[in-house]
């Protein structure tokens, strides 16, 4: 299995290009199932999660072709007639559940394996199910699969989500595009990836209003047509690389970065003493001198501080001046990076959903591994600042969500390489 080896201590300078958003692309791809005509995505990230979604859509009968070195994904579902999403693919990635809404809308039936437990918490699908049932679907759990049916098609409904779930909002909005009548979704998630999905669906002929607010209204149409859509910038990749110069010192420009995607995160960087400014090409992040200040963080749905940046922010707080408390309110088990950071010399005390980090002068390199994507990248960030060598194992987590992570960081002066094979 590959490893990433980092010699810490190098100050960073230069520019890092930010890719299209993994989480947007993973919801835009299933939208192909809603139409007979081609859907083409540009600015797609090159990631193993995208390959998993490709495999899933192909198993449903869709044609999916990666063009331009994977940056363009050309899809067509004119022959897609299978409505069973098998466990073998779904178990690899929870976002596979995003085919449920489109399959129900188009074929009026779907069998989708439950994704099962996940390293960062239980992640059930009750909100997706309740919303689709409100639209007339009957859904039963049998043999580990959700068996969903909507005889005569889905119908518009008034739905209020108990929690502003990203995935439940995406499945409901996609399903409602082809339902009969109007769907009003209250307490909808407001994430930029949902705004991006709605833009794409609108380009396909859907009638939707209110994306980016808590109330989304969808007027069902007879059919959707083809479209070409550019995937929005990855705000989590953006935030992750913004933390690289923050943690090592130096100055890095994030090409394609946008302030509106990371406002609450930038507010925390500002509090910590990191400079962020807009440039014609994106965002510039600079840490001049001295230690960063400890800040407290609470993860919340957008526009709050993203849970997907909590682990990386913790890496920064490990060497901050003072004590910071990070509170995780989205997932119940998302501090698995803490014990690994402690092995690098950090002082962290986890109690339930709170992690108290007392900043230390220096982290030290160590062999580490992590059990999820964002945790893995937080260890890379910590390693950039640590004294000596860090070896990050289980690199396949990183490949799920960060394209060319080694080349991007080496390009701004980090001493980082990928080593193939077993130790
Ligand atoms: C998406 C993102 C993920 C991010 C998360 C929160 C994708 C592919 N993934 O995941 O990177 O961390 O948003 O910003 O876009 N929940 C329920 N019942 C449900 C659905 C969710 O209880 O039916 C709970 C989950 O267990 C979790 C919380 O709601 O505790 C948030 O989940 P949700 O917003 O649905 O996240 P995902 O769409 O899975």
Short mmCIF file of C-alpha atoms and ligand atoms in Angstrom, two decimals:
data_model
loop_
_atom_site.label_atom_id
_atom_site.label_comp_id
_atom_site.label_asym_id
_atom_site.label_seq_id
_atom_site.Cartn_x
_atom_site.Cartn_y
_atom_site.Cartn_z
CA UNK A 1 0.00 0.00 0.00
CA UNK A 2 1.33 3.48 -0.85
CA UNK A 3 2.53 5.91 1.81
CA UNK A 4 3.18 9.64 1.82
CA UNK A 5 6.45 10.74 3.37
CA UNK A 6 6.89 14.33 4.55
CA UNK A 7 9.91 16.16 5.94
CA UNK A 8 8.43 19.01 7.95
CA UNK A 9 9.56 22.56 8.44
CA UNK A 10 9.63 24.02 4.93
CA UNK A 11 7.98 27.43 4.50
CA UNK A 12 5.57 27.44 1.58
CA UNK A 13 5.24 29.91 -1.27
CA UNK A 14 3.64 29.85 -4.71
CA UNK A 15 0.23 28.91 -6.08
CA UNK A 16 -2.07 25.88 -5.82
CA UNK A 17 -4.89 25.31 -8.33
CA UNK A 18 -8.18 24.28 -6.70
CA UNK A 19 -10.23 21.57 -8.42
CA UNK A 20 -13.97 21.23 -8.94
CA UNK A 21 -15.86 20.08 -5.86
CA UNK A 22 -15.97 16.35 -5.16
CA UNK A 23 -19.24 16.67 -3.27
CA UNK A 24 -20.86 18.74 -6.03
CA UNK A 25 -19.71 16.32 -8.72
CA UNK A 26 -21.05 13.34 -6.78
CA UNK A 27 -24.55 14.82 -6.77
CA UNK A 28 -24.36 16.24 -10.31
CA UNK A 29 -23.45 12.87 -11.84
CA UNK A 30 -26.64 11.04 -10.74
CA UNK A 31 -28.65 13.91 -12.28
CA UNK A 32 -27.88 12.26 -15.64
CA UNK A 33 -30.40 9.56 -14.68
CA UNK A 34 -33.17 12.17 -14.89
CA UNK A 35 -32.90 12.66 -18.66
CA UNK A 36 -32.59 10.77 -21.99
CA UNK A 37 -30.27 13.45 -23.30
CA UNK A 38 -26.53 13.88 -22.61
CA UNK A 39 -25.28 15.67 -19.50
CA UNK A 40 -21.67 16.87 -19.61
CA UNK A 41 -19.78 18.13 -16.57
CA UNK A 42 -16.66 20.26 -16.94
CA UNK A 43 -14.13 21.18 -14.22
CA UNK A 44 -14.56 17.70 -12.69
CA UNK A 45 -12.03 16.56 -10.09
CA UNK A 46 -9.91 13.45 -10.76
CA UNK A 47 -10.69 11.29 -7.73
CA UNK A 48 -11.42 7.69 -6.85
CA UNK A 49 -14.87 8.68 -5.49
CA UNK A 50 -15.71 9.98 -8.96
CA UNK A 51 -14.59 6.66 -10.45
CA UNK A 52 -16.84 4.85 -7.95
CA UNK A 53 -19.83 6.97 -9.00
CA UNK A 54 -18.91 6.28 -12.66
CA UNK A 55 -18.97 2.55 -11.95
CA UNK A 56 -22.32 2.84 -10.17
CA UNK A 57 -23.96 4.81 -13.00
CA UNK A 58 -22.57 2.37 -15.58
CA UNK A 59 -24.02 -0.51 -13.57
CA UNK A 60 -27.40 1.24 -13.90
CA UNK A 61 -27.00 1.30 -17.69
CA UNK A 62 -25.76 4.88 -18.12
CA UNK A 63 -22.90 5.70 -20.50
CA UNK A 64 -20.18 7.62 -18.66
CA UNK A 65 -16.97 8.69 -20.38
CA UNK A 66 -14.06 10.62 -18.87
CA UNK A 67 -12.56 13.08 -21.37
CA UNK A 68 -9.72 15.61 -21.23
CA UNK A 69 -7.77 13.59 -18.66
CA UNK A 70 -10.87 13.20 -16.47
CA UNK A 71 -11.70 16.92 -16.25
CA UNK A 72 -14.77 16.41 -18.43
CA UNK A 73 -17.38 13.75 -17.71
CA UNK A 74 -19.73 13.01 -20.60
CA UNK A 75 -22.82 11.04 -19.60
CA UNK A 76 -25.93 9.74 -21.25
CA UNK A 77 -28.73 7.73 -19.68
CA UNK A 78 -30.79 7.10 -22.82
CA UNK A 79 -30.27 3.36 -22.37
CA UNK A 80 -30.26 3.30 -18.55
CA UNK A 81 -32.92 0.78 -17.54
CA UNK A 82 -31.52 -0.90 -14.43
CA UNK A 83 -32.85 0.36 -11.11
CA UNK A 84 -30.72 -1.70 -8.70
CA UNK A 85 -27.72 -0.10 -6.99
CA UNK A 86 -25.75 -3.05 -5.69
CA UNK A 87 -24.11 -3.33 -2.29
CA UNK A 88 -20.70 -4.07 -3.87
CA UNK A 89 -20.50 -0.49 -5.16
CA UNK A 90 -22.66 1.36 -2.62
CA UNK A 91 -20.62 0.07 0.34
CA UNK A 92 -17.56 1.90 -1.02
CA UNK A 93 -19.15 5.32 -0.81
CA UNK A 94 -22.15 6.74 1.02
CA UNK A 95 -22.83 9.28 -1.75
CA UNK A 96 -24.04 6.32 -3.85
CA UNK A 97 -27.40 6.89 -2.13
CA UNK A 98 -27.83 9.95 -4.37
CA UNK A 99 -29.14 7.70 -7.17
CA UNK A 100 -32.27 6.95 -5.13
CA UNK A 101 -34.18 10.17 -5.93
CA UNK A 102 -33.33 10.20 -9.66
CA UNK A 103 -34.14 6.48 -10.15
CA UNK A 104 -37.50 6.89 -8.44
CA UNK A 105 -38.30 10.00 -10.47
CA UNK A 106 -37.42 8.42 -13.81
CA UNK A 107 -38.29 4.70 -13.43
CA UNK A 108 -40.75 5.03 -10.53
CA UNK A 109 -38.80 2.34 -8.75
CA UNK A 110 -35.38 1.87 -7.21
CA UNK A 111 -33.51 -0.69 -5.17
CA UNK A 112 -30.57 0.87 -3.42
CA UNK A 113 -28.36 -0.93 -0.96
CA UNK A 114 -28.02 0.82 2.40
CA UNK A 115 -24.51 2.26 2.62
CA UNK A 116 -23.91 0.70 6.03
CA UNK A 117 -21.93 2.19 8.89
CA UNK A 118 -19.28 4.71 8.16
CA UNK A 119 -16.11 5.60 9.99
CA UNK A 120 -17.45 9.01 11.00
CA UNK A 121 -20.78 7.96 12.44
CA UNK A 122 -24.01 6.11 11.82
CA UNK A 123 -25.21 8.30 8.93
CA UNK A 124 -28.75 6.93 8.52
CA UNK A 125 -31.10 7.68 5.61
CA UNK A 126 -34.35 8.33 7.49
CA UNK A 127 -34.64 11.92 6.24
CA UNK A 128 -34.27 10.86 2.59
CA UNK A 129 -36.91 8.17 3.10
CA UNK A 130 -39.45 10.43 4.87
CA UNK A 131 -39.16 13.07 2.15
CA UNK A 132 -39.60 10.60 -0.71
CA UNK A 133 -42.52 8.92 1.09
CA UNK A 134 -44.20 12.32 1.40
CA UNK A 135 -43.99 12.45 -2.42
CA UNK A 136 -45.95 9.20 -2.69
CA UNK A 137 -43.19 6.58 -2.69
CA UNK A 138 -43.46 3.42 -0.64
CA UNK A 139 -40.10 2.40 0.73
CA UNK A 140 -39.26 -0.83 2.54
CA UNK A 141 -36.00 -2.11 3.92
CA UNK A 142 -35.41 -5.76 2.94
CA UNK A 143 -32.17 -7.75 2.77
CA UNK A 144 -30.08 -4.62 3.33
CA UNK A 145 -31.70 -2.83 0.39
CA UNK A 146 -34.18 0.02 0.25
CA UNK A 147 -36.96 -1.12 -2.09
CA UNK A 148 -38.70 2.03 -3.31
CA UNK A 149 -41.68 2.34 -5.60
CA UNK A 150 -43.90 5.19 -6.76
CA UNK A 151 -46.75 3.75 -8.79
CA UNK A 152 -47.93 6.32 -11.32
CA UNK A 153 -44.94 8.53 -10.45
CA UNK A 154 -43.99 10.89 -7.64
CA UNK A 155 -46.25 13.77 -6.61
CA UNK A 156 -45.28 17.20 -5.36
CA UNK A 157 -45.54 17.66 -1.59
CA UNK A 158 -44.88 20.03 1.29
CA UNK A 159 -41.87 18.62 3.14
CA UNK A 160 -40.01 19.85 6.20
CA UNK A 161 -36.69 18.15 6.95
CA UNK A 162 -36.06 17.57 10.67
CA UNK A 163 -32.42 18.43 10.01
CA UNK A 164 -30.94 20.31 7.03
CA UNK A 165 -29.28 17.20 5.57
CA UNK A 166 -27.23 17.80 2.44
CA UNK A 167 -27.93 14.40 0.89
CA UNK A 168 -31.64 14.40 1.75
CA UNK A 169 -32.01 17.87 0.18
CA UNK A 170 -30.21 16.69 -2.99
CA UNK A 171 -32.25 13.50 -3.35
CA UNK A 172 -35.53 15.35 -2.76
CA UNK A 173 -34.77 18.18 -5.18
CA UNK A 174 -33.74 15.75 -7.93
CA UNK A 175 -36.80 13.57 -7.36
CA UNK A 176 -39.13 16.59 -7.38
CA UNK A 177 -37.95 17.86 -10.79
CA UNK A 178 -40.03 15.15 -12.52
CA UNK A 179 -42.85 14.86 -9.96
CA UNK A 180 -46.42 15.95 -10.73
CA UNK A 181 -47.07 19.35 -9.18
CA UNK A 182 -45.17 21.55 -6.77
CA UNK A 183 -42.80 20.47 -4.02
CA UNK A 184 -41.90 22.89 -1.24
CA UNK A 185 -38.90 21.75 0.77
CA UNK A 186 -38.50 23.51 4.14
CA UNK A 187 -35.36 23.44 6.27
CA UNK A 188 -33.41 22.56 3.13
CA UNK A 189 -29.62 22.50 3.31
CA UNK A 190 -27.98 25.65 1.89
CA UNK A 191 -24.54 24.32 0.90
CA UNK A 192 -22.90 25.70 -2.29
CA UNK A 193 -23.00 22.17 -3.74
CA UNK A 194 -26.82 22.33 -3.61
CA UNK A 195 -26.81 25.71 -5.34
CA UNK A 196 -24.59 24.13 -8.00
CA UNK A 197 -26.93 21.14 -8.40
CA UNK A 198 -29.91 23.45 -8.86
CA UNK A 199 -28.04 25.50 -11.49
CA UNK A 200 -27.36 22.30 -13.43
CA UNK A 201 -30.94 21.02 -13.09
CA UNK A 202 -32.22 24.41 -14.25
CA UNK A 203 -29.93 24.21 -17.29
CA UNK A 204 -31.61 20.82 -17.94
CA UNK A 205 -35.03 22.50 -17.92
CA UNK A 206 -36.07 22.08 -14.27
CA UNK A 207 -38.15 24.79 -12.59
CA UNK A 208 -36.65 25.50 -9.18
CA UNK A 209 -36.46 28.53 -6.90
CA UNK A 210 -34.88 29.30 -3.54
CA UNK A 211 -31.57 27.38 -3.71
CA UNK A 212 -29.12 28.70 -1.13
CA UNK A 213 -32.03 29.47 1.23
CA UNK A 214 -33.90 27.16 3.63
CA UNK A 215 -36.94 26.91 1.35
CA UNK A 216 -36.60 25.37 -2.09
CA UNK A 217 -39.62 25.23 -4.39
CA UNK A 218 -39.66 22.80 -7.30
CA UNK A 219 -42.33 22.80 -10.00
CA UNK A 220 -42.33 19.35 -11.60
CA UNK A 221 -41.87 19.19 -15.39
CA UNK A 222 -42.62 16.41 -17.93
CA UNK A 223 -39.02 15.86 -18.94
CA UNK A 224 -35.51 17.24 -18.61
CA UNK A 225 -33.13 17.78 -21.50
CA UNK A 226 -29.35 17.73 -21.97
CA UNK A 227 -26.91 20.33 -20.64
CA UNK A 228 -23.26 21.15 -20.06
CA UNK A 229 -22.38 22.37 -16.58
CA UNK A 230 -19.10 23.45 -14.90
CA UNK A 231 -18.61 21.98 -11.40
CA UNK A 232 -18.26 24.64 -8.67
CA UNK A 233 -14.88 25.09 -6.92
CA UNK A 234 -14.16 22.64 -4.08
CA UNK A 235 -14.47 24.76 -0.92
CA UNK A 236 -13.10 21.95 1.25
CA UNK A 237 -9.99 21.46 -0.90
CA UNK A 238 -9.70 25.26 -0.89
CA UNK A 239 -9.90 25.50 2.90
CA UNK A 240 -7.48 22.61 3.33
CA UNK A 241 -4.78 24.24 1.21
CA UNK A 242 -5.43 27.64 2.82
CA UNK A 243 -4.32 25.99 6.04
CA UNK A 244 -0.98 24.87 4.56
CA UNK A 245 0.77 28.28 4.68
CA UNK A 246 -1.17 29.08 7.86
CA UNK A 247 0.48 26.14 9.58
CA UNK A 248 3.99 26.37 8.05
CA UNK A 249 4.36 30.10 7.54
CA UNK A 250 4.74 31.65 4.09
CA UNK A 251 2.38 32.86 1.41
CA UNK A 252 0.29 30.78 -0.98
CA UNK A 253 -2.26 31.79 -3.64
CA UNK A 254 -5.22 29.49 -4.14
CA UNK A 255 -6.17 29.65 -7.80
CA UNK A 256 -9.94 29.72 -8.33
CA UNK A 257 -10.59 30.34 -4.62
CA UNK A 258 -13.71 32.35 -3.73
CA UNK A 259 -14.39 34.10 -0.43
CA UNK A 260 -18.16 33.47 -0.56
CA UNK A 261 -17.51 29.70 -0.39
CA UNK A 262 -15.49 29.87 2.84
CA UNK A 263 -16.69 32.94 4.78
CA UNK A 264 -17.13 31.37 8.23
CA UNK A 265 -13.82 29.54 7.86
CA UNK A 266 -12.00 32.74 6.84
CA UNK A 267 -13.51 34.52 9.85
CA UNK A 268 -11.79 31.93 12.08
CA UNK A 269 -8.47 32.28 10.22
CA UNK A 270 -8.73 36.02 10.72
CA UNK A 271 -9.31 35.52 14.47
CA UNK A 272 -6.25 33.24 14.54
CA UNK A 273 -4.10 35.96 12.94
CA UNK A 274 -3.86 34.63 9.37
CA UNK A 275 -4.16 37.13 6.49
CA UNK A 276 -6.55 36.24 3.67
CA UNK A 277 -7.01 38.56 0.70
CA UNK A 278 -8.66 38.36 -2.71
CA UNK A 279 -6.49 38.40 -5.83
CA UNK A 280 -7.48 38.51 -9.51
CA UNK A 281 -6.82 34.75 -9.65
CA UNK A 282 -8.31 33.63 -6.34
CA UNK A 283 -7.31 34.02 -2.69
CA UNK A 284 -3.94 34.74 -1.06
CA UNK A 285 -3.16 33.35 2.39
CA UNK A 286 -0.25 34.64 4.41
CA UNK A 287 1.18 33.99 7.84
CA UNK A 288 3.92 36.45 8.55
CA UNK A 289 5.43 35.76 11.92
CA UNK A 290 4.74 34.49 15.40
CA UNK A 291 2.38 31.73 16.51
CA UNK A 292 -1.24 31.66 15.46
CA UNK A 293 -3.81 32.45 18.14
CA UNK A 294 -6.02 29.69 19.56
CA UNK A 295 -9.66 29.98 18.42
CA UNK A 296 -12.82 28.03 19.26
CA UNK A 297 -14.75 26.31 16.48
CA UNK A 298 -18.27 24.86 16.29
CA UNK A 299 -19.18 22.88 13.16
CA UNK A 300 -22.58 23.65 11.68
CA UNK A 301 -24.48 23.33 8.41
CA UNK A 302 -23.56 25.96 5.78
CA UNK A 303 -23.02 28.91 6.20
CA UNK A 304 -21.50 27.75 9.52
CA UNK A 305 -18.02 26.30 9.92
CA UNK A 306 -17.87 23.08 7.82
CA UNK A 307 -17.43 19.73 9.54
CA UNK A 308 -15.26 18.73 6.56
CA UNK A 309 -12.64 21.31 7.70
CA UNK A 310 -12.71 20.49 11.41
CA UNK A 311 -9.84 17.98 11.35
CA UNK A 312 -7.63 20.32 9.33
CA UNK A 313 -8.41 23.25 11.66
CA UNK A 314 -7.46 21.05 14.61
CA UNK A 315 -4.05 20.47 12.99
CA UNK A 316 -3.54 24.25 12.95
CA UNK A 317 -4.67 24.64 16.56
CA UNK A 318 -2.12 22.02 17.74
CA UNK A 319 0.65 24.63 17.60
CA UNK A 320 -1.45 27.72 18.37
CA UNK A 321 -0.80 30.02 21.30
CA UNK A 322 -3.43 29.09 23.90
CA UNK A 323 -6.29 26.63 24.31
CA UNK A 324 -8.96 26.03 21.70
CA UNK A 325 -12.16 24.03 21.91
CA UNK A 326 -13.51 22.38 18.77
CA UNK A 327 -17.11 21.26 18.96
CA UNK A 328 -18.37 18.74 16.37
CA UNK A 329 -22.13 19.07 15.91
CA UNK A 330 -22.69 17.27 12.59
CA UNK A 331 -21.13 13.82 13.06
CA UNK A 332 -20.90 11.96 16.34
CA UNK A 333 -17.56 10.25 15.84
CA UNK A 334 -15.34 12.64 13.98
CA UNK A 335 -12.24 13.05 16.16
CA UNK A 336 -10.30 9.99 15.01
CA UNK A 337 -7.46 12.24 13.90
CA UNK A 338 -6.95 13.42 17.51
CA UNK A 339 -5.05 10.33 18.79
CA UNK A 340 -2.82 10.42 15.70
CA UNK A 341 -2.06 14.12 16.24
CA UNK A 342 -1.28 13.29 19.87
CA UNK A 343 1.30 10.77 18.59
CA UNK A 344 2.94 13.73 16.86
CA UNK A 345 3.19 15.59 20.17
CA UNK A 346 -0.14 17.45 20.25
CA UNK A 347 -2.03 17.99 23.50
CA UNK A 348 -5.68 17.10 22.84
CA UNK A 349 -8.42 15.98 25.20
CA UNK A 350 -11.58 14.59 23.59
CA UNK A 351 -14.79 14.43 25.64
CA UNK A 352 -17.85 13.47 23.61
CA UNK A 353 -18.39 16.06 20.90
CA UNK A 354 -15.72 18.43 22.24
CA UNK A 355 -11.96 18.41 21.66
CA UNK A 356 -9.82 20.70 23.79
CA UNK A 357 -6.50 21.47 22.15
CA UNK A 358 -3.71 23.09 24.15
CA UNK A 359 -1.19 24.50 21.72
CA UNK A 360 2.38 23.17 21.91
CA UNK A 361 5.55 24.79 20.56
CA UNK A 362 6.35 22.07 18.06
CA UNK A 363 4.92 18.86 16.64
CA UNK A 364 7.28 15.97 15.89
CA UNK A 365 7.13 13.65 12.86
CA UNK A 366 5.80 10.11 13.41
CA UNK A 367 4.26 7.23 11.45
CA UNK A 368 0.50 7.90 11.39
CA UNK A 369 -2.66 6.72 9.69
CA UNK A 370 -6.24 7.79 9.56
CA UNK A 371 -9.57 6.22 8.95
CA UNK A 372 -11.23 8.89 6.85
CA UNK A 373 -10.52 11.38 4.15
CA UNK A 374 -10.40 14.69 6.04
CA UNK A 375 -8.59 13.12 8.99
CA UNK A 376 -5.86 11.91 6.62
CA UNK A 377 -5.27 15.32 5.15
CA UNK A 378 -5.16 16.89 8.62
CA UNK A 379 -2.18 14.62 9.36
CA UNK A 380 -0.45 15.84 6.20
CA UNK A 381 -0.98 19.45 7.31
CA UNK A 382 0.40 18.69 10.77
CA UNK A 383 3.37 16.92 9.19
CA UNK A 384 4.23 20.00 7.11
CA UNK A 385 4.83 21.90 10.34
CA UNK A 386 6.36 19.05 12.37
CA UNK A 387 10.02 18.53 13.10
CA UNK A 388 11.44 15.54 11.21
CA UNK A 389 9.78 12.87 9.12
CA UNK A 390 6.15 11.82 9.07
CA UNK A 391 4.88 8.78 7.18
CA UNK A 392 1.15 8.85 6.42
CA UNK A 393 -0.26 5.38 5.77
CA UNK A 394 -3.59 4.36 4.18
CA UNK A 395 -3.21 6.85 1.38
CA UNK A 396 -6.30 5.52 -0.41
CA UNK A 397 -8.44 7.77 1.79
CA UNK A 398 -6.67 10.80 0.32
CA UNK A 399 -7.14 9.55 -3.24
CA UNK A 400 -10.90 9.64 -2.63
CA UNK A 401 -10.94 13.38 -2.23
CA UNK A 402 -7.68 15.19 -3.06
CA UNK A 403 -6.36 15.08 -6.62
CA UNK A 404 -2.56 15.27 -6.98
CA UNK A 405 -2.08 16.18 -3.31
CA UNK A 406 1.66 15.47 -3.42
CA UNK A 407 2.27 17.48 -6.61
CA UNK A 408 0.17 20.41 -5.36
CA UNK A 409 2.05 20.70 -2.05
CA UNK A 410 5.49 19.96 -3.57
CA UNK A 411 4.73 22.73 -6.08
CA UNK A 412 4.72 25.31 -3.27
CA UNK A 413 7.89 24.00 -1.63
CA UNK A 414 6.75 21.19 0.69
CA UNK A 415 9.16 18.26 1.04
CA UNK A 416 6.65 15.54 0.31
CA UNK A 417 6.68 12.37 -1.77
CA UNK A 418 4.55 9.33 -2.40
CA UNK A 419 6.27 6.02 -1.88
CA UNK A 420 4.82 2.99 -3.64
CA UNK A 421 4.42 -0.44 -2.14
CA UNK A 422 4.57 -1.91 1.37
CA UNK A 423 7.08 -0.96 4.05
C1 LIG B 1 -22.47 15.60 2.90
C2 LIG B 1 -21.05 15.57 2.39
C3 LIG B 1 -20.06 15.34 3.52
C4 LIG B 1 -20.28 16.38 4.63
C5 LIG B 1 -21.75 16.40 5.06
C6 LIG B 1 -22.06 17.49 6.06
C7 LIG B 1 -21.33 14.69 0.14
C8 LIG B 1 -21.07 13.57 -0.82
N1 LIG B 1 -20.93 14.51 1.40
O1 LIG B 1 -22.72 14.30 3.45
O2 LIG B 1 -18.73 15.46 3.01
O3 LIG B 1 -19.49 16.05 5.74
O4 LIG B 1 -22.58 16.61 3.90
O5 LIG B 1 -21.70 18.74 5.54
O6 LIG B 1 -21.83 15.72 -0.23
N2 LIG B 1 -28.57 12.35 8.88
C9 LIG B 1 -29.61 11.66 9.46
N3 LIG B 1 -30.56 11.12 8.64
C10 LIG B 1 -30.51 11.23 7.27
C11 LIG B 1 -29.44 11.95 6.71
C12 LIG B 1 -28.48 12.50 7.55
O7 LIG B 1 -29.70 11.53 10.68
O8 LIG B 1 -31.41 10.73 6.59
C13 LIG B 1 -27.52 12.93 9.78
C14 LIG B 1 -26.17 12.29 9.52
O9 LIG B 1 -26.03 11.09 10.26
C15 LIG B 1 -25.22 13.36 9.98
C16 LIG B 1 -25.95 14.66 9.62
O10 LIG B 1 -27.33 14.29 9.46
O11 LIG B 1 -25.03 13.29 11.36
C17 LIG B 1 -25.44 15.33 8.37
O12 LIG B 1 -25.61 14.49 7.26
P1 LIG B 1 -25.84 15.03 5.78
O13 LIG B 1 -25.97 16.51 5.77
O14 LIG B 1 -26.94 14.23 5.17
O15 LIG B 1 -24.47 14.64 5.13
P2 LIG B 1 -24.21 13.83 3.79
O16 LIG B 1 -25.13 14.31 2.71
O17 LIG B 1 -24.13 12.39 4.08
#
